[in-house]
Amino acid sequence: MTFSTRGKTALGVCAVLAAVALGCWIYQLAGGLGVTGMNNSTSWGAYIMMFMFMVGLSAGGLIVASSASVFHIERYERVAIPAIICSLVCICLAGAFILIDLGGIQRIWRMLTGPNFASPLVWDMCVITLYLVINILDLRFLVRGDHRAVEILSRFALPCAILVHSVTAWIFGLQIAREGWHSAIMAPIFVASACDSGLALLLVSLIGLQKAKLFDAGDKLIANLAGLLAVFVSVDAFFIGCELLTTAYSGTDAGNFVLGQMFSGATAPFFWFEMVCGLLIPFLILVFAKNRSRKGMVLAASILVVLGVLCKRAWLLFTSFLMPNVYGGPGITLGTKSAQADPAAVWSAMGVYAPTPVEVAIIVGALAGGFAIWLLLSKRFLPAWEPAREA
């Protein structure tokens, strides 16, 4: 397996970024989560946002790959391995961000010795582990050309792909104390965004692989997948509209606060970027057949969809933290080093969160490592692969 000069340069840059991230993570383990921007008011930060994002990207890829076998859509079999590679890398990154977010990773073994099965976090750990195993087996069977094994496994992979993002949604949707998370349709919203972001990432990777001459999915198939992406985007927009209408019509103080922050408050830039750039513009591009036949337009729309879903994860996660769920007291103790140093600042009515350079470096390095693994797997399995056919 040999790489061009450009490929070797890309791998070298990824290795450097990953090494920097490893150093920052070790520094975080030594200094505790106090080196991040998180505090007692905003206890989940950029790491959890990236976890949500990566789970969705992964689920979307496996849904496309599994649908090819379950529903016998032969044209999608062509992109089964690229979809599985994307799914496998993204679910590994999702698990990595969970581990990075743990302040005491040395005690993670307690999850195995004393799990609380009433907790959605334990459900998520179980389903992500199962999901990872399914991805590895699916890739192995596809590479071996074992069509029958792929078909059987896909019947389990498709519901698992839907379940993995549903369980992630339930981590938030079952928390009644947080206005903006507690929603009966949180799981459908997550699954819809997984479908469009995962498919958009697959399209970006297919166009990139085609340009690098590692794999050619064919212009017709890319145009067909772009049309499917337009459908997924419209469904995603519909679910978001349902949630916004229900929250606004109820007229509760908490609901009005959340909507106010999303429309014109701290998380408004993320919300409006997703609405306009992540949903409206991609749909207007992809709804026309002539645009779907232009790879440049498809690539631009797909990138906007991926960035839009990332912004969705930001406004969905952080908007609910803007409303403290502690009332009647002097406030909450932020727990930050600066707050501890100033007795007058120990108690606060509201916390402020912004990622620190440590968090940014770790996230960038983790993504670089994931890209390197994707590139290595693609170079290893794609050039000589053709989809299996039944005799």
mmCIF file of C-alpha atoms in Angstrom:
data_model
loop_
_atom_site.group_PDB
_atom_site.id
_atom_site.type_symbol
_atom_site.label_atom_id
_atom_site.label_comp_id
_atom_site.label_asym_id
_atom_site.label_seq_id
_atom_site.Cartn_x
_atom_site.Cartn_y
_atom_site.Cartn_z
ATOM 1 C CA MET A 1 0.000 0.000 0.000
ATOM 2 C CA THR A 2 1.766 3.102 -1.263
ATOM 3 C CA PHE A 3 0.713 6.738 -1.096
ATOM 4 C CA SER A 4 1.427 9.687 -3.328
ATOM 5 C CA THR A 5 3.438 12.614 -2.036
ATOM 6 C CA ARG A 6 0.196 14.447 -1.249
ATOM 7 C CA GLY A 7 -1.131 11.441 0.669
ATOM 8 C CA LYS A 8 2.066 11.074 2.671
ATOM 9 C CA THR A 9 1.966 14.783 3.515
ATOM 10 C CA ALA A 10 -1.629 14.491 4.692
ATOM 11 C CA LEU A 11 -0.774 11.519 6.906
ATOM 12 C CA GLY A 12 2.226 13.384 8.327
ATOM 13 C CA VAL A 13 0.139 16.422 9.214
ATOM 14 C CA CYS A 14 -2.494 14.179 10.806
ATOM 15 C CA ALA A 15 0.181 12.413 12.850
ATOM 16 C CA VAL A 16 1.518 15.729 14.175
ATOM 17 C CA LEU A 17 -1.958 16.975 15.110
ATOM 18 C CA ALA A 18 -2.790 13.664 16.776
ATOM 19 C CA ALA A 19 0.461 13.803 18.787
ATOM 20 C CA VAL A 20 -0.357 17.333 19.966
ATOM 21 C CA ALA A 21 -3.836 16.155 20.943
ATOM 22 C CA LEU A 22 -2.383 13.248 22.906
ATOM 23 C CA GLY A 23 -0.131 15.627 24.805
ATOM 24 C CA CYS A 24 -3.050 17.948 25.586
ATOM 25 C CA TRP A 25 -5.140 15.001 26.762
ATOM 26 C CA ILE A 26 -2.378 13.870 29.116
ATOM 27 C CA TYR A 27 -2.212 17.449 30.404
ATOM 28 C CA GLN A 28 -5.997 17.351 30.923
ATOM 29 C CA LEU A 29 -5.750 14.080 32.855
ATOM 30 C CA ALA A 30 -3.090 15.618 35.087
ATOM 31 C CA GLY A 31 -4.884 18.930 35.637
ATOM 32 C CA GLY A 32 -8.457 17.643 35.637
ATOM 33 C CA LEU A 33 -11.407 18.994 33.676
ATOM 34 C CA GLY A 34 -10.669 22.404 35.180
ATOM 35 C CA VAL A 35 -8.370 23.002 32.192
ATOM 36 C CA THR A 36 -11.448 22.958 29.949
ATOM 37 C CA GLY A 37 -14.145 25.607 29.737
ATOM 38 C CA MET A 38 -16.696 23.394 31.499
ATOM 39 C CA ASN A 39 -18.075 24.189 34.921
ATOM 40 C CA ASN A 40 -20.898 23.184 37.238
ATOM 41 C CA SER A 41 -23.349 25.232 35.194
ATOM 42 C CA THR A 42 -22.271 23.835 31.831
ATOM 43 C CA SER A 43 -21.162 20.332 32.700
ATOM 44 C CA TRP A 44 -21.145 19.041 29.123
ATOM 45 C CA GLY A 45 -19.045 20.863 26.562
ATOM 46 C CA ALA A 46 -17.491 20.488 23.130
ATOM 47 C CA TYR A 47 -16.516 16.856 23.717
ATOM 48 C CA ILE A 48 -20.136 15.782 24.204
ATOM 49 C CA MET A 49 -21.192 17.959 21.272
ATOM 50 C CA MET A 50 -18.694 16.083 19.081
ATOM 51 C CA PHE A 51 -19.876 12.768 20.498
ATOM 52 C CA MET A 52 -23.441 13.537 19.418
ATOM 53 C CA PHE A 53 -22.209 14.707 16.037
ATOM 54 C CA MET A 54 -20.056 11.645 15.365
ATOM 55 C CA VAL A 55 -22.737 9.154 16.390
ATOM 56 C CA GLY A 56 -25.070 10.750 13.853
ATOM 57 C CA LEU A 57 -22.485 10.705 11.074
ATOM 58 C CA SER A 58 -21.807 7.043 11.794
ATOM 59 C CA ALA A 59 -25.448 5.981 11.910
ATOM 60 C CA GLY A 60 -26.214 7.631 8.579
ATOM 61 C CA GLY A 61 -23.425 5.725 6.832
ATOM 62 C CA LEU A 62 -24.512 2.328 8.141
ATOM 63 C CA ILE A 63 -28.157 3.024 7.249
ATOM 64 C CA VAL A 64 -27.166 3.538 3.604
ATOM 65 C CA ALA A 65 -24.949 0.441 3.563
ATOM 66 C CA SER A 66 -27.524 -1.792 5.268
ATOM 67 C CA SER A 67 -30.394 -0.600 3.102
ATOM 68 C CA ALA A 68 -28.560 -1.889 0.032
ATOM 69 C CA SER A 69 -28.804 -5.468 1.316
ATOM 70 C CA VAL A 70 -32.062 -5.353 3.269
ATOM 71 C CA PHE A 71 -34.081 -3.758 0.464
ATOM 72 C CA HIS A 72 -31.990 -5.189 -2.405
ATOM 73 C CA ILE A 73 -31.062 -1.800 -3.824
ATOM 74 C CA GLU A 74 -28.232 -2.968 -6.053
ATOM 75 C CA ARG A 75 -26.984 0.485 -7.028
ATOM 76 C CA TYR A 76 -26.278 1.261 -3.342
ATOM 77 C CA GLU A 77 -24.185 -1.894 -2.997
ATOM 78 C CA ARG A 78 -21.539 -0.069 -4.985
ATOM 79 C CA VAL A 79 -20.904 2.296 -2.042
ATOM 80 C CA ALA A 80 -21.352 -0.212 0.774
ATOM 81 C CA ILE A 81 -17.657 -0.383 1.721
ATOM 82 C CA PRO A 82 -17.086 3.417 1.604
ATOM 83 C CA ALA A 83 -20.197 3.848 3.761
ATOM 84 C CA ILE A 84 -19.030 1.223 6.272
ATOM 85 C CA ILE A 85 -15.546 2.768 6.470
ATOM 86 C CA CYS A 86 -17.084 6.182 7.230
ATOM 87 C CA SER A 87 -19.407 4.612 9.787
ATOM 88 C CA LEU A 88 -16.610 2.667 11.491
ATOM 89 C CA VAL A 89 -14.288 5.663 11.787
ATOM 90 C CA CYS A 90 -17.055 7.946 13.080
ATOM 91 C CA ILE A 91 -18.272 5.529 15.761
ATOM 92 C CA CYS A 92 -14.680 5.071 16.967
ATOM 93 C CA LEU A 93 -14.346 8.850 17.211
ATOM 94 C CA ALA A 94 -17.659 9.043 19.080
ATOM 95 C CA GLY A 95 -16.395 6.575 21.667
ATOM 96 C CA ALA A 96 -13.087 8.414 21.881
ATOM 97 C CA PHE A 97 -14.819 11.707 22.702
ATOM 98 C CA ILE A 98 -16.735 10.025 25.530
ATOM 99 C CA LEU A 99 -13.470 8.739 26.993
ATOM 100 C CA ILE A 100 -11.835 12.153 26.562
ATOM 101 C CA ASP A 101 -14.710 13.767 28.441
ATOM 102 C CA LEU A 102 -14.152 11.533 31.467
ATOM 103 C CA GLY A 103 -12.170 13.259 34.152
ATOM 104 C CA GLY A 104 -11.253 9.978 35.823
ATOM 105 C CA ILE A 105 -10.768 7.512 32.994
ATOM 106 C CA GLN A 106 -8.857 5.204 35.326
ATOM 107 C CA ARG A 107 -12.174 4.343 36.991
ATOM 108 C CA ILE A 108 -14.026 3.408 33.787
ATOM 109 C CA TRP A 109 -13.805 -0.253 34.731
ATOM 110 C CA ARG A 110 -16.556 0.418 37.272
ATOM 111 C CA MET A 111 -18.988 0.690 34.354
ATOM 112 C CA LEU A 112 -18.406 -3.028 33.816
ATOM 113 C CA THR A 113 -18.495 -4.140 37.451
ATOM 114 C CA GLY A 114 -21.477 -2.090 38.593
ATOM 115 C CA PRO A 115 -23.580 -0.810 35.679
ATOM 116 C CA ASN A 116 -26.873 0.922 36.413
ATOM 117 C CA PHE A 117 -29.177 -0.450 33.733
ATOM 118 C CA ALA A 118 -31.785 2.192 34.509
ATOM 119 C CA SER A 119 -29.380 4.795 33.121
ATOM 120 C CA PRO A 120 -29.529 5.742 29.405
ATOM 121 C CA LEU A 121 -25.740 6.179 29.582
ATOM 122 C CA VAL A 122 -25.364 2.430 30.160
ATOM 123 C CA TRP A 123 -27.792 1.745 27.309
ATOM 124 C CA ASP A 124 -25.635 3.913 25.094
ATOM 125 C CA MET A 125 -22.446 2.112 26.101
ATOM 126 C CA CYS A 126 -24.026 -1.255 25.241
ATOM 127 C CA VAL A 127 -25.513 -0.221 21.903
ATOM 128 C CA ILE A 128 -22.348 1.592 20.761
ATOM 129 C CA THR A 129 -20.265 -1.500 21.555
ATOM 130 C CA LEU A 130 -22.708 -3.669 19.593
ATOM 131 C CA TYR A 131 -22.703 -1.125 16.787
ATOM 132 C CA LEU A 132 -18.900 -1.159 16.596
ATOM 133 C CA VAL A 133 -18.854 -4.960 16.380
ATOM 134 C CA ILE A 134 -21.453 -4.896 13.599
ATOM 135 C CA ASN A 135 -19.385 -2.392 11.613
ATOM 136 C CA ILE A 136 -16.235 -4.507 11.906
ATOM 137 C CA LEU A 137 -18.050 -7.711 10.892
ATOM 138 C CA ASP A 138 -19.836 -5.945 8.029
ATOM 139 C CA LEU A 139 -16.554 -4.638 6.648
ATOM 140 C CA ARG A 140 -14.965 -8.080 6.947
ATOM 141 C CA PHE A 141 -17.842 -9.825 5.144
ATOM 142 C CA LEU A 142 -17.941 -7.196 2.392
ATOM 143 C CA VAL A 143 -14.209 -7.479 1.752
ATOM 144 C CA ARG A 144 -14.463 -11.269 1.610
ATOM 145 C CA GLY A 145 -17.413 -11.033 -0.792
ATOM 146 C CA ASP A 146 -19.670 -13.061 1.518
ATOM 147 C CA HIS A 147 -22.955 -11.707 0.183
ATOM 148 C CA ARG A 148 -25.130 -14.025 2.264
ATOM 149 C CA ALA A 149 -23.425 -13.044 5.543
ATOM 150 C CA VAL A 150 -23.740 -9.348 4.648
ATOM 151 C CA GLU A 151 -27.438 -9.759 3.946
ATOM 152 C CA ILE A 152 -28.073 -11.513 7.267
ATOM 153 C CA LEU A 153 -25.988 -9.031 9.260
ATOM 154 C CA SER A 154 -27.686 -6.056 7.584
ATOM 155 C CA ARG A 155 -31.036 -7.116 9.050
ATOM 156 C CA PHE A 156 -29.524 -6.436 12.474
ATOM 157 C CA ALA A 157 -27.345 -3.518 11.408
ATOM 158 C CA LEU A 158 -30.189 -1.335 10.106
ATOM 159 C CA PRO A 159 -32.264 -1.287 13.341
ATOM 160 C CA CYS A 160 -29.042 -0.988 15.358
ATOM 161 C CA ALA A 161 -28.052 2.096 13.358
ATOM 162 C CA ILE A 162 -31.407 3.671 14.157
ATOM 163 C CA LEU A 163 -31.217 2.561 17.784
ATOM 164 C CA VAL A 164 -27.703 3.908 18.404
ATOM 165 C CA HIS A 165 -28.778 7.473 17.694
ATOM 166 C CA SER A 166 -32.133 7.016 19.413
ATOM 167 C CA VAL A 167 -30.411 6.001 22.636
ATOM 168 C CA THR A 168 -28.125 9.029 22.324
ATOM 169 C CA ALA A 169 -31.249 11.171 21.992
ATOM 170 C CA TRP A 170 -32.818 9.569 25.058
ATOM 171 C CA ILE A 171 -29.814 10.603 27.147
ATOM 172 C CA PHE A 172 -31.121 14.142 26.637
ATOM 173 C CA GLY A 173 -34.843 13.595 26.046
ATOM 174 C CA LEU A 174 -35.384 11.721 29.317
ATOM 175 C CA GLN A 175 -33.945 14.552 31.435
ATOM 176 C CA ILE A 176 -37.081 16.367 32.492
ATOM 177 C CA ALA A 177 -35.108 18.988 34.436
ATOM 178 C CA ARG A 178 -33.650 20.528 31.264
ATOM 179 C CA GLU A 179 -36.062 22.566 29.183
ATOM 180 C CA GLY A 180 -35.224 22.147 25.503
ATOM 181 C CA TRP A 181 -34.084 18.534 25.872
ATOM 182 C CA HIS A 182 -37.188 16.959 27.333
ATOM 183 C CA SER A 183 -39.125 16.061 24.187
ATOM 184 C CA ALA A 184 -41.049 13.030 22.974
ATOM 185 C CA ILE A 185 -39.702 13.461 19.434
ATOM 186 C CA MET A 186 -36.068 13.945 20.401
ATOM 187 C CA ALA A 187 -35.169 10.490 19.017
ATOM 188 C CA PRO A 188 -36.836 11.113 15.601
ATOM 189 C CA ILE A 189 -35.053 14.478 15.398
ATOM 190 C CA PHE A 190 -31.701 12.799 16.074
ATOM 191 C CA VAL A 191 -32.336 9.977 13.580
ATOM 192 C CA ALA A 192 -33.405 12.434 10.849
ATOM 193 C CA SER A 193 -30.260 14.507 11.317
ATOM 194 C CA ALA A 194 -28.176 11.304 11.332
ATOM 195 C CA CYS A 195 -29.618 10.310 7.970
ATOM 196 C CA ASP A 196 -28.870 13.627 6.278
ATOM 197 C CA SER A 197 -25.470 14.283 7.903
ATOM 198 C CA GLY A 198 -24.284 10.681 7.434
ATOM 199 C CA LEU A 199 -25.334 10.634 3.790
ATOM 200 C CA ALA A 200 -23.791 14.070 3.243
ATOM 201 C CA LEU A 201 -20.482 12.851 4.709
ATOM 202 C CA LEU A 202 -20.629 9.798 2.448
ATOM 203 C CA LEU A 203 -21.128 12.036 -0.591
ATOM 204 C CA VAL A 204 -18.182 14.215 0.434
ATOM 205 C CA SER A 205 -15.999 11.124 0.832
ATOM 206 C CA LEU A 206 -17.146 9.630 -2.498
ATOM 207 C CA ILE A 207 -16.368 12.824 -4.376
ATOM 208 C CA GLY A 208 -12.999 13.076 -2.604
ATOM 209 C CA LEU A 209 -12.159 9.435 -3.385
ATOM 210 C CA GLN A 210 -13.159 9.955 -7.002
ATOM 211 C CA LYS A 211 -10.897 12.973 -7.300
ATOM 212 C CA ALA A 212 -8.031 11.067 -5.660
ATOM 213 C CA LYS A 213 -8.676 8.159 -8.084
ATOM 214 C CA LEU A 214 -9.025 5.688 -5.225
ATOM 215 C CA PHE A 215 -12.649 4.784 -5.956
ATOM 216 C CA ASP A 216 -15.228 5.802 -8.562
ATOM 217 C CA ALA A 217 -18.848 5.472 -7.487
ATOM 218 C CA GLY A 218 -20.105 6.870 -10.785
ATOM 219 C CA ASP A 219 -21.730 10.221 -11.491
ATOM 220 C CA LYS A 220 -25.201 8.698 -11.813
ATOM 221 C CA LEU A 221 -25.075 7.104 -8.359
ATOM 222 C CA ILE A 222 -23.758 10.299 -6.764
ATOM 223 C CA ALA A 223 -26.657 12.220 -8.334
ATOM 224 C CA ASN A 224 -29.093 9.593 -7.049
ATOM 225 C CA LEU A 225 -27.699 9.808 -3.514
ATOM 226 C CA ALA A 226 -27.887 13.610 -3.714
ATOM 227 C CA GLY A 227 -31.614 13.320 -4.443
ATOM 228 C CA LEU A 228 -32.012 11.074 -1.409
ATOM 229 C CA LEU A 229 -30.146 13.677 0.640
ATOM 230 C CA ALA A 230 -32.698 16.306 -0.393
ATOM 231 C CA VAL A 231 -35.450 14.053 0.989
ATOM 232 C CA PHE A 232 -33.590 13.524 4.278
ATOM 233 C CA VAL A 233 -33.001 17.273 4.643
ATOM 234 C CA SER A 234 -36.708 18.021 4.220
ATOM 235 C CA VAL A 235 -37.660 15.401 6.821
ATOM 236 C CA ASP A 236 -35.103 16.833 9.247
ATOM 237 C CA ALA A 237 -36.524 20.336 8.749
ATOM 238 C CA PHE A 238 -40.056 19.027 9.326
ATOM 239 C CA PHE A 239 -39.183 17.471 12.699
ATOM 240 C CA ILE A 240 -37.412 20.631 13.848
ATOM 241 C CA GLY A 241 -40.436 22.680 12.795
ATOM 242 C CA CYS A 242 -42.740 20.400 14.793
ATOM 243 C CA GLU A 243 -40.610 20.823 17.915
ATOM 244 C CA LEU A 244 -40.400 24.614 17.537
ATOM 245 C CA LEU A 245 -44.147 24.949 16.959
ATOM 246 C CA THR A 246 -45.004 22.795 19.982
ATOM 247 C CA THR A 247 -42.636 24.727 22.242
ATOM 248 C CA ALA A 248 -43.819 28.138 21.024
ATOM 249 C CA TYR A 249 -47.529 27.284 21.186
ATOM 250 C CA SER A 250 -47.309 26.056 24.789
ATOM 251 C CA GLY A 251 -46.224 29.563 25.844
ATOM 252 C CA THR A 252 -44.442 28.480 29.028
ATOM 253 C CA ASP A 253 -41.821 30.772 30.549
ATOM 254 C CA ALA A 254 -39.128 28.116 30.198
ATOM 255 C CA GLY A 255 -40.080 27.405 26.587
ATOM 256 C CA ASN A 256 -40.082 31.095 25.727
ATOM 257 C CA PHE A 257 -36.638 31.481 27.314
ATOM 258 C CA VAL A 258 -35.219 28.601 25.262
ATOM 259 C CA LEU A 259 -36.732 29.912 22.030
ATOM 260 C CA GLY A 260 -35.482 33.411 22.803
ATOM 261 C CA GLN A 261 -31.930 32.151 23.230
ATOM 262 C CA MET A 262 -32.161 30.176 19.987
ATOM 263 C CA PHE A 263 -33.700 32.969 17.920
ATOM 264 C CA SER A 264 -31.771 35.976 19.205
ATOM 265 C CA GLY A 265 -29.659 34.909 22.180
ATOM 266 C CA ALA A 266 -26.353 33.201 22.826
ATOM 267 C CA THR A 267 -26.982 30.178 20.586
ATOM 268 C CA ALA A 268 -28.761 32.069 17.796
ATOM 269 C CA PRO A 269 -25.763 32.004 15.355
ATOM 270 C CA PHE A 270 -25.716 28.196 15.488
ATOM 271 C CA PHE A 271 -29.490 27.916 15.132
ATOM 272 C CA TRP A 272 -29.792 30.254 12.151
ATOM 273 C CA PHE A 273 -26.748 28.774 10.405
ATOM 274 C CA GLU A 274 -28.411 25.380 10.526
ATOM 275 C CA MET A 275 -31.802 26.692 9.425
ATOM 276 C CA VAL A 276 -30.473 28.699 6.485
ATOM 277 C CA CYS A 277 -27.147 27.136 5.481
ATOM 278 C CA GLY A 278 -27.683 23.593 6.756
ATOM 279 C CA LEU A 279 -31.260 22.996 5.582
ATOM 280 C CA LEU A 280 -32.719 25.664 3.294
ATOM 281 C CA ILE A 281 -29.794 26.260 0.929
ATOM 282 C CA PRO A 282 -28.866 22.548 0.487
ATOM 283 C CA PHE A 283 -32.504 21.693 -0.222
ATOM 284 C CA LEU A 284 -32.822 24.483 -2.786
ATOM 285 C CA ILE A 285 -29.651 23.218 -4.463
ATOM 286 C CA LEU A 286 -30.439 19.506 -4.476
ATOM 287 C CA VAL A 287 -34.138 19.702 -5.311
ATOM 288 C CA PHE A 288 -33.213 20.457 -8.939
ATOM 289 C CA ALA A 289 -31.978 17.531 -11.045
ATOM 290 C CA LYS A 290 -29.488 19.648 -13.007
ATOM 291 C CA ASN A 291 -27.723 20.633 -9.776
ATOM 292 C CA ARG A 292 -27.522 17.026 -8.639
ATOM 293 C CA SER A 293 -25.563 16.198 -11.781
ATOM 294 C CA ARG A 294 -22.901 18.783 -10.890
ATOM 295 C CA LYS A 295 -20.453 17.356 -8.384
ATOM 296 C CA GLY A 296 -19.347 20.804 -7.268
ATOM 297 C CA MET A 297 -22.913 21.718 -6.279
ATOM 298 C CA VAL A 298 -23.438 18.360 -4.570
ATOM 299 C CA LEU A 299 -20.171 18.753 -2.664
ATOM 300 C CA ALA A 300 -21.062 22.278 -1.499
ATOM 301 C CA ALA A 301 -24.553 21.226 -0.405
ATOM 302 C CA SER A 302 -23.206 18.162 1.425
ATOM 303 C CA ILE A 303 -20.592 20.185 3.310
ATOM 304 C CA LEU A 304 -23.273 22.688 4.344
ATOM 305 C CA VAL A 305 -25.484 19.860 5.619
ATOM 306 C CA VAL A 306 -22.643 18.418 7.728
ATOM 307 C CA LEU A 307 -21.770 21.843 9.178
ATOM 308 C CA GLY A 308 -25.456 22.555 9.769
ATOM 309 C CA VAL A 309 -25.905 19.390 11.824
ATOM 310 C CA LEU A 310 -22.772 20.273 13.801
ATOM 311 C CA CYS A 311 -24.402 23.634 14.588
ATOM 312 C CA LYS A 312 -27.584 21.788 15.566
ATOM 313 C CA ARG A 313 -25.622 19.798 18.104
ATOM 314 C CA ALA A 314 -24.248 23.075 19.489
ATOM 315 C CA TRP A 315 -27.568 24.894 19.921
ATOM 316 C CA LEU A 316 -29.376 21.789 21.124
ATOM 317 C CA LEU A 317 -26.763 21.045 23.784
ATOM 318 C CA PHE A 318 -25.888 24.510 25.058
ATOM 319 C CA THR A 319 -29.245 26.316 24.937
ATOM 320 C CA SER A 320 -30.606 24.223 27.780
ATOM 321 C CA PHE A 321 -27.568 25.000 29.937
ATOM 322 C CA LEU A 322 -28.350 28.723 29.737
ATOM 323 C CA MET A 323 -31.273 28.239 32.141
ATOM 324 C CA PRO A 324 -30.004 27.143 35.593
ATOM 325 C CA ASN A 325 -32.210 24.484 37.161
ATOM 326 C CA VAL A 326 -31.383 25.597 40.714
ATOM 327 C CA TYR A 327 -33.812 28.044 42.297
ATOM 328 C CA GLY A 328 -34.241 29.618 45.688
ATOM 329 C CA GLY A 329 -30.586 29.799 46.646
ATOM 330 C CA PRO A 330 -27.774 32.273 46.039
ATOM 331 C CA GLY A 331 -26.989 30.489 42.780
ATOM 332 C CA ILE A 332 -24.626 27.698 41.870
ATOM 333 C CA THR A 333 -20.951 27.160 42.522
ATOM 334 C CA LEU A 334 -19.243 27.178 39.153
ATOM 335 C CA GLY A 335 -16.306 25.129 40.427
ATOM 336 C CA THR A 336 -13.760 26.879 38.217
ATOM 337 C CA LYS A 337 -10.330 27.901 39.515
ATOM 338 C CA SER A 338 -11.029 31.579 38.884
ATOM 339 C CA ALA A 339 -14.289 31.379 40.826
ATOM 340 C CA GLN A 340 -12.541 29.690 43.747
ATOM 341 C CA ALA A 341 -9.899 32.402 43.817
ATOM 342 C CA ASP A 342 -12.519 35.162 44.154
ATOM 343 C CA PRO A 343 -14.915 34.583 47.098
ATOM 344 C CA ALA A 344 -17.378 37.065 45.601
ATOM 345 C CA ALA A 345 -17.566 35.044 42.380
ATOM 346 C CA VAL A 346 -18.094 31.628 43.948
ATOM 347 C CA TRP A 347 -21.870 31.886 43.617
ATOM 348 C CA SER A 348 -23.294 32.652 40.198
ATOM 349 C CA ALA A 349 -26.753 32.729 38.675
ATOM 350 C CA MET A 350 -25.475 31.621 35.284
ATOM 351 C CA GLY A 351 -22.303 30.059 33.942
ATOM 352 C CA VAL A 352 -20.487 30.920 30.731
ATOM 353 C CA TYR A 353 -18.854 28.290 28.549
ATOM 354 C CA ALA A 354 -16.291 28.595 25.770
ATOM 355 C CA PRO A 355 -13.880 25.830 24.664
ATOM 356 C CA THR A 356 -10.297 26.351 25.822
ATOM 357 C CA PRO A 357 -7.251 25.835 23.552
ATOM 358 C CA VAL A 358 -6.781 22.440 25.217
ATOM 359 C CA GLU A 359 -10.237 21.308 24.127
ATOM 360 C CA VAL A 360 -9.811 22.664 20.612
ATOM 361 C CA ALA A 361 -6.422 20.978 20.178
ATOM 362 C CA ILE A 362 -7.773 17.629 21.403
ATOM 363 C CA ILE A 363 -10.794 17.796 19.091
ATOM 364 C CA VAL A 364 -8.718 18.795 16.060
ATOM 365 C CA GLY A 365 -6.178 16.055 16.785
ATOM 366 C CA ALA A 366 -8.874 13.420 17.236
ATOM 367 C CA LEU A 367 -10.486 14.388 13.924
ATOM 368 C CA ALA A 368 -7.068 14.317 12.236
ATOM 369 C CA GLY A 369 -6.462 10.838 13.578
ATOM 370 C CA GLY A 370 -9.862 9.738 12.327
ATOM 371 C CA PHE A 371 -9.148 11.159 8.884
ATOM 372 C CA ALA A 372 -5.833 9.286 8.773
ATOM 373 C CA ILE A 373 -7.548 6.002 9.662
ATOM 374 C CA TRP A 374 -10.232 6.648 7.020
ATOM 375 C CA LEU A 375 -7.546 7.307 4.424
ATOM 376 C CA LEU A 376 -5.621 4.144 5.327
ATOM 377 C CA LEU A 377 -8.735 1.952 5.257
ATOM 378 C CA SER A 378 -9.882 3.455 1.967
ATOM 379 C CA LYS A 379 -6.473 2.906 0.391
ATOM 380 C CA ARG A 380 -6.397 -0.651 1.695
ATOM 381 C CA PHE A 381 -9.867 -1.887 0.717
ATOM 382 C CA LEU A 382 -11.359 0.264 -2.047
ATOM 383 C CA PRO A 383 -9.177 0.208 -5.185
ATOM 384 C CA ALA A 384 -9.758 -3.467 -6.040
ATOM 385 C CA TRP A 385 -13.230 -3.905 -4.560
ATOM 386 C CA GLU A 386 -16.407 -4.613 -6.482
ATOM 387 C CA PRO A 387 -19.797 -5.316 -4.853
ATOM 388 C CA ALA A 388 -20.644 -8.975 -4.499
ATOM 389 C CA ARG A 389 -23.434 -10.497 -6.533
ATOM 390 C CA GLU A 390 -25.468 -13.600 -5.879
ATOM 391 C CA ALA A 391 -24.946 -16.438 -8.315
#
